[in-house]
Amino acid sequence: MRDAVGSFVGWPSDLIFPDAETPTRPTHKVGKGISRRIESVASQKEVPGRKLKSAAKDIPTTSGTKSQIMMRLEKMVDESDIMHGAIRSIDFDEGVFGAAHFEITAKEDMQQLFEHDELGIAVIHTYIWYMYVTLMRGTELCNRFNFIAASRINATLITKNPTSVKNDLVDRFMAADDNTTPSLYFLPFNSGNGGHWVLVAMDLSRLIVYYLDSLSGDWSKYPSMKKTVDAAIIKFRSKKNYRNRKDITWVRVQCPQQNNSVDCGFFVLRFMRDIIALNRIDIPKMYFEEYKSYSRAHLDEMKDELCQFIVDQRII
């Protein structure tokens, strides 16, 4: 070994590992609802909201390549303490879910975006927050569209305590100022244990529930969900002294269908995005002419929007 000192020895590039340590920084909570944990900081600057693009059929096809904003965010994540187990706790605007709500974001949530993997609740909720901030906040759309947290209403919780879930749903309905005019409540519903995502959109004034599933089938796959939703609507209307003029009507919307096993969460987000962008309370049974199908580019567009939002909000 002494003979090798001072000489150059080639080393395979795949065995070179840069130092993974990050500087130690104080932990504190600052900015617009961003709580940094495990030695991290955030900026106090609040970025003004940006409007969604208007509904359009033609979207540039970038499928198969990562955009500049995604690569920028991926680099930020790679260089942050998130890669070493840190988390971010994000406080949402109360208007998003009608009550105080915080979300925990970790490395696996970012990887779902970067790798186009099955989406978990954290990514679903963060994109909902993005839609609320960029399209709805401060406009009349807040009176037309409402969101229900998937972490409060899902198949797992219904199985454990259906009465509690029903009451949580009623409380969400009661949080709105006016339910006598047509509006939609969006419930991204998960079948449990990281399973399939579907969208349930409820119009309480007309007693219509729209069911959007990117796989074949209807609400009969989730009878306990339908029973809980129906019971919550009836209880809500009773508490508000509204007459139940007719039975609750469920409508199976012929929405775009996924062609793989991972896109259901992306499709649920896209359904909500399009309905809000078109400002439509009534969802056609055959869905919208503008969006008869979704390409990968439609889904990539949403990922880029969320990446930009995460950068703007200084979440990482």
Coordinates of C-alpha atoms in Angstrom, one line a residue:
M1 CA 0.0 0.0 0.0
R2 CA 2.9 2.4 0.8
D3 CA 4.0 2.1 -2.9
A4 CA 0.6 3.4 -4.0
V5 CA 0.8 6.6 -2.0
G6 CA 0.9 9.6 -4.3
S7 CA -0.2 7.7 -7.4
F8 CA -3.5 8.1 -9.3
V9 CA -5.9 5.1 -9.1
G10 CA -9.0 5.1 -11.3
W11 CA -12.2 4.5 -9.4
P12 CA -15.6 3.5 -10.8
S13 CA -18.0 6.5 -10.9
D14 CA -20.9 4.4 -9.5
L15 CA -18.9 3.8 -6.3
I16 CA -18.4 7.5 -5.6
F17 CA -20.8 8.9 -2.9
P18 CA -20.8 12.6 -2.1
D19 CA -21.0 13.7 1.5
A20 CA -24.7 13.4 2.6
E21 CA -24.6 15.6 5.6
T22 CA -26.5 18.9 5.7
P23 CA -25.8 22.0 7.7
T24 CA -27.5 22.2 11.1
R25 CA -30.1 24.9 11.2
P26 CA -32.6 26.0 14.0
T27 CA -36.1 24.5 13.9
H28 CA -38.9 27.1 13.7
K29 CA -42.2 27.8 12.1
V30 CA -42.5 30.7 9.6
G31 CA -44.2 31.7 6.4
K32 CA -47.6 30.8 5.1
G33 CA -48.4 27.7 7.0
I34 CA -45.0 26.0 6.5
S35 CA -43.6 24.2 9.6
R36 CA -40.1 22.9 9.0
R37 CA -39.0 20.0 11.3
I38 CA -35.7 18.3 11.8
E39 CA -33.3 21.1 11.3
S40 CA -34.8 23.2 8.5
V41 CA -36.0 26.7 7.7
A42 CA -38.5 28.5 5.5
S43 CA -39.0 31.9 3.9
Q44 CA -41.7 34.3 5.1
K45 CA -42.5 35.5 1.6
E46 CA -46.0 34.7 0.4
V47 CA -46.3 34.2 -3.3
P48 CA -49.5 35.6 -4.9
G49 CA -51.9 33.0 -6.3
R50 CA -51.8 32.2 -10.0
K51 CA -54.9 31.2 -12.0
L52 CA -55.3 27.9 -13.7
K53 CA -55.1 27.8 -17.4
S54 CA -58.5 27.9 -19.1
A55 CA -60.0 24.6 -20.2
A56 CA -58.5 23.5 -23.5
K57 CA -58.3 20.4 -25.6
D58 CA -54.7 20.9 -26.7
I59 CA -51.9 20.5 -24.2
P60 CA -48.3 20.3 -25.2
T61 CA -47.1 16.7 -25.1
T62 CA -44.1 16.4 -22.8
S63 CA -44.7 12.8 -21.7
G64 CA -41.6 10.8 -21.0
T65 CA -39.4 13.7 -20.0
K66 CA -39.2 15.7 -16.8
S67 CA -39.9 19.4 -17.0
Q68 CA -37.5 22.0 -15.8
I69 CA -39.6 22.9 -12.8
M70 CA -39.8 19.2 -11.7
M71 CA -36.0 18.8 -12.1
R72 CA -35.5 22.0 -10.1
L73 CA -37.7 20.7 -7.3
E74 CA -36.2 17.2 -7.4
K75 CA -32.7 18.8 -7.0
M76 CA -34.0 20.9 -4.0
V77 CA -35.4 17.7 -2.4
D78 CA -32.1 15.8 -3.0
E79 CA -30.2 18.6 -1.3
S80 CA -32.5 18.9 1.6
D81 CA -32.8 17.1 4.9
I82 CA -36.0 15.4 3.6
M83 CA -33.7 12.8 2.0
H84 CA -32.5 11.9 5.5
G85 CA -35.8 11.5 7.2
A86 CA -37.0 15.1 7.8
I87 CA -40.6 16.0 7.3
R88 CA -42.6 19.2 6.5
S89 CA -45.8 20.1 8.4
I90 CA -48.0 22.4 6.3
D91 CA -50.9 24.3 7.7
F92 CA -53.6 24.8 5.1
D93 CA -56.0 27.8 4.8
E94 CA -59.1 27.0 6.8
G95 CA -61.2 27.6 3.7
V96 CA -59.7 24.5 2.0
F97 CA -61.5 21.9 4.1
G98 CA -63.8 24.2 6.2
A99 CA -61.6 23.8 9.3
A100 CA -58.0 23.9 10.5
H101 CA -56.0 21.3 8.7
F102 CA -52.3 20.4 8.5
E103 CA -50.5 17.9 6.3
I104 CA -47.3 16.0 6.8
T105 CA -45.0 15.8 3.7
A106 CA -42.0 13.5 3.5
K107 CA -39.6 12.0 1.0
E108 CA -42.0 9.3 -0.3
D109 CA -44.6 12.0 -1.1
M110 CA -42.2 13.9 -3.3
Q111 CA -41.1 10.6 -5.0
Q112 CA -44.7 9.9 -6.0
L113 CA -44.6 13.1 -8.1
F114 CA -41.1 12.5 -9.5
E115 CA -41.7 8.9 -10.4
H116 CA -45.4 9.1 -11.4
D117 CA -46.3 6.6 -8.8
E118 CA -49.6 5.9 -7.0
L119 CA -50.6 9.0 -5.0
G120 CA -51.1 9.1 -1.3
I121 CA -53.3 11.5 0.7
A122 CA -50.5 14.1 1.2
V123 CA -50.1 14.7 -2.5
I124 CA -53.9 14.6 -3.1
H125 CA -54.5 17.2 -0.3
T126 CA -51.6 19.5 -1.4
Y127 CA -52.9 19.7 -5.0
I128 CA -56.4 20.5 -3.6
W129 CA -54.7 23.3 -1.6
Y130 CA -53.1 24.5 -4.8
M131 CA -56.4 24.6 -6.6
Y132 CA -58.0 26.5 -3.7
V133 CA -55.2 29.1 -3.6
T134 CA -54.7 29.6 -7.3
L135 CA -58.3 29.4 -8.6
M136 CA -60.8 29.8 -5.8
R137 CA -59.6 31.9 -2.9
G138 CA -61.2 35.3 -2.8
T139 CA -63.7 34.5 -5.6
E140 CA -67.3 33.4 -5.9
L141 CA -66.0 29.9 -6.7
C142 CA -65.6 29.4 -3.0
N143 CA -69.4 29.3 -2.8
R144 CA -69.7 26.8 -5.6
F145 CA -67.0 24.3 -4.8
N146 CA -66.0 22.7 -1.5
F147 CA -63.5 20.0 -0.6
I148 CA -63.7 17.2 2.0
A149 CA -60.5 15.8 3.4
A150 CA -59.8 12.3 2.3
S151 CA -58.1 11.6 5.7
R152 CA -61.5 12.0 7.4
I153 CA -63.8 10.1 5.1
N154 CA -62.4 6.9 3.6
A155 CA -63.2 3.1 3.5
T156 CA -60.9 2.3 6.4
L157 CA -62.5 4.8 8.8
I158 CA -66.0 3.9 7.7
T159 CA -65.3 0.2 8.6
K160 CA -64.0 1.2 12.0
N161 CA -66.6 3.8 13.0
P162 CA -69.3 4.7 10.4
T163 CA -71.2 6.9 12.8
S164 CA -68.2 9.1 13.5
V165 CA -67.5 9.4 9.8
K166 CA -71.1 10.3 9.1
N167 CA -71.0 13.1 11.7
D168 CA -67.7 14.4 10.3
L169 CA -69.3 14.7 6.9
V170 CA -72.3 16.5 8.4
D171 CA -70.0 18.9 10.2
R172 CA -68.3 19.7 6.9
F173 CA -71.6 20.4 5.3
M174 CA -72.6 22.7 8.2
A175 CA -69.4 24.7 7.8
A176 CA -70.6 26.2 4.6
D177 CA -72.4 29.5 4.7
D178 CA -75.1 28.6 2.2
N179 CA -76.2 25.2 0.9
T180 CA -79.5 26.3 -0.6
T181 CA -78.0 27.3 -3.9
P182 CA -76.3 24.7 -6.2
S183 CA -72.7 23.8 -5.2
L184 CA -70.5 20.8 -5.2
Y185 CA -68.7 19.0 -2.4
F186 CA -65.7 17.1 -3.7
L187 CA -64.8 13.9 -1.8
P188 CA -61.7 12.1 -3.1
F189 CA -62.5 8.7 -1.7
N190 CA -60.0 5.9 -1.2
S191 CA -60.9 2.3 -0.9
G192 CA -58.5 1.8 2.0
N193 CA -54.9 0.8 2.7
G194 CA -53.5 2.7 -0.2
G195 CA -56.1 1.4 -2.6
H196 CA -58.1 2.9 -5.5
W197 CA -59.2 6.5 -5.7
V198 CA -62.6 7.7 -6.9
L199 CA -64.3 11.1 -6.9
V200 CA -67.7 11.6 -5.2
A201 CA -69.2 15.0 -6.0
M202 CA -72.3 16.0 -3.9
D203 CA -74.9 18.6 -4.8
L204 CA -76.8 19.1 -1.5
S205 CA -79.4 21.5 -2.9
R206 CA -80.6 19.1 -5.7
L207 CA -79.9 15.9 -3.9
I208 CA -77.6 14.6 -6.6
V209 CA -74.4 12.7 -6.1
Y210 CA -72.0 12.3 -9.0
Y211 CA -69.7 9.3 -9.0
L212 CA -66.5 9.4 -11.2
D213 CA -64.3 6.3 -11.4
S214 CA -61.4 5.9 -13.8
L215 CA -62.0 2.2 -13.7
S216 CA -65.1 0.3 -14.7
G217 CA -68.0 -0.1 -12.2
D218 CA -70.1 2.1 -10.0
W219 CA -70.7 2.9 -6.3
S220 CA -72.0 -0.7 -5.7
K221 CA -68.3 -1.5 -5.2
Y222 CA -68.4 0.6 -2.0
P223 CA -71.8 0.1 -0.4
S224 CA -70.7 1.3 3.0
M225 CA -69.5 4.6 1.4
K226 CA -72.8 5.2 -0.3
K227 CA -74.8 4.4 2.8
T228 CA -72.6 6.8 4.9
V229 CA -72.9 9.6 2.3
D230 CA -76.7 9.2 2.0
A231 CA -77.1 9.2 5.8
A232 CA -75.0 12.3 6.2
I233 CA -76.9 14.2 3.6
I234 CA -80.3 13.3 5.2
K235 CA -79.0 14.2 8.6
F236 CA -77.6 17.5 7.4
R237 CA -80.9 18.4 5.7
S238 CA -82.8 17.5 8.9
K239 CA -80.6 19.7 11.0
K240 CA -81.1 22.6 8.6
N241 CA -84.9 21.9 8.5
Y242 CA -84.8 21.4 4.7
R243 CA -87.5 19.2 3.3
N244 CA -86.4 16.0 1.6
R245 CA -88.4 16.6 -1.6
K246 CA -87.1 13.4 -3.3
D247 CA -84.7 10.5 -2.9
I248 CA -81.0 11.1 -3.4
T249 CA -80.0 10.4 -7.0
W250 CA -76.6 8.9 -7.8
V251 CA -75.2 9.5 -11.3
R252 CA -72.4 7.3 -12.7
V253 CA -70.4 9.7 -15.0
Q254 CA -68.8 8.2 -18.0
C255 CA -65.5 9.9 -17.3
P256 CA -62.0 9.3 -18.8
Q257 CA -60.6 5.9 -18.0
Q258 CA -57.0 5.0 -16.9
N259 CA -55.0 2.4 -18.8
N260 CA -52.7 1.4 -16.0
S261 CA -52.7 0.6 -12.3
V262 CA -51.3 3.8 -10.9
D263 CA -53.2 6.8 -12.4
C264 CA -56.4 6.8 -10.3
G265 CA -55.2 9.5 -8.0
F266 CA -54.1 11.7 -10.9
F267 CA -57.4 11.2 -12.6
V268 CA -59.4 12.2 -9.5
L269 CA -57.4 15.4 -9.2
R270 CA -57.9 16.1 -12.9
F271 CA -61.6 15.6 -12.6
M272 CA -61.8 18.3 -9.9
R273 CA -59.5 20.6 -11.8
D274 CA -61.6 20.4 -14.9
I275 CA -65.0 20.8 -13.2
I276 CA -63.7 23.9 -11.3
A277 CA -61.9 25.4 -14.4
L278 CA -65.2 25.0 -16.4
N279 CA -67.2 26.3 -13.4
R280 CA -69.8 23.6 -13.8
I281 CA -72.0 22.4 -11.0
D282 CA -73.9 20.0 -13.3
I283 CA -71.6 17.3 -14.5
P284 CA -72.8 15.7 -17.8
K285 CA -73.4 12.0 -17.6
M286 CA -71.1 11.6 -20.6
Y287 CA -68.6 14.0 -19.0
F288 CA -67.4 17.2 -20.7
E289 CA -66.8 17.5 -24.5
E290 CA -63.6 19.3 -23.7
Y291 CA -62.2 16.3 -21.9
K292 CA -63.4 12.9 -23.3
S293 CA -60.0 11.3 -22.5
Y294 CA -56.8 12.2 -20.7
S295 CA -53.3 11.8 -22.1
R296 CA -50.2 11.5 -20.0
A297 CA -49.6 15.2 -20.9
H298 CA -52.8 16.1 -19.0
L299 CA -51.4 14.5 -15.9
D300 CA -47.9 15.9 -16.4
E301 CA -49.4 19.3 -16.6
M302 CA -50.8 18.9 -13.1
K303 CA -47.5 17.6 -11.7
D304 CA -45.8 20.7 -13.0
E305 CA -48.4 22.9 -11.5
L306 CA -47.9 21.2 -8.1
C307 CA -44.1 21.3 -8.4
Q308 CA -44.2 25.1 -9.1
F309 CA -46.6 25.6 -6.2
I310 CA -44.3 23.7 -3.8
V311 CA -41.4 25.8 -4.9
D312 CA -43.4 29.1 -4.6
Q313 CA -44.7 28.2 -1.1
R314 CA -41.2 27.4 0.1
I315 CA -42.3 24.0 1.3
I316 CA -38.9 22.3 0.8

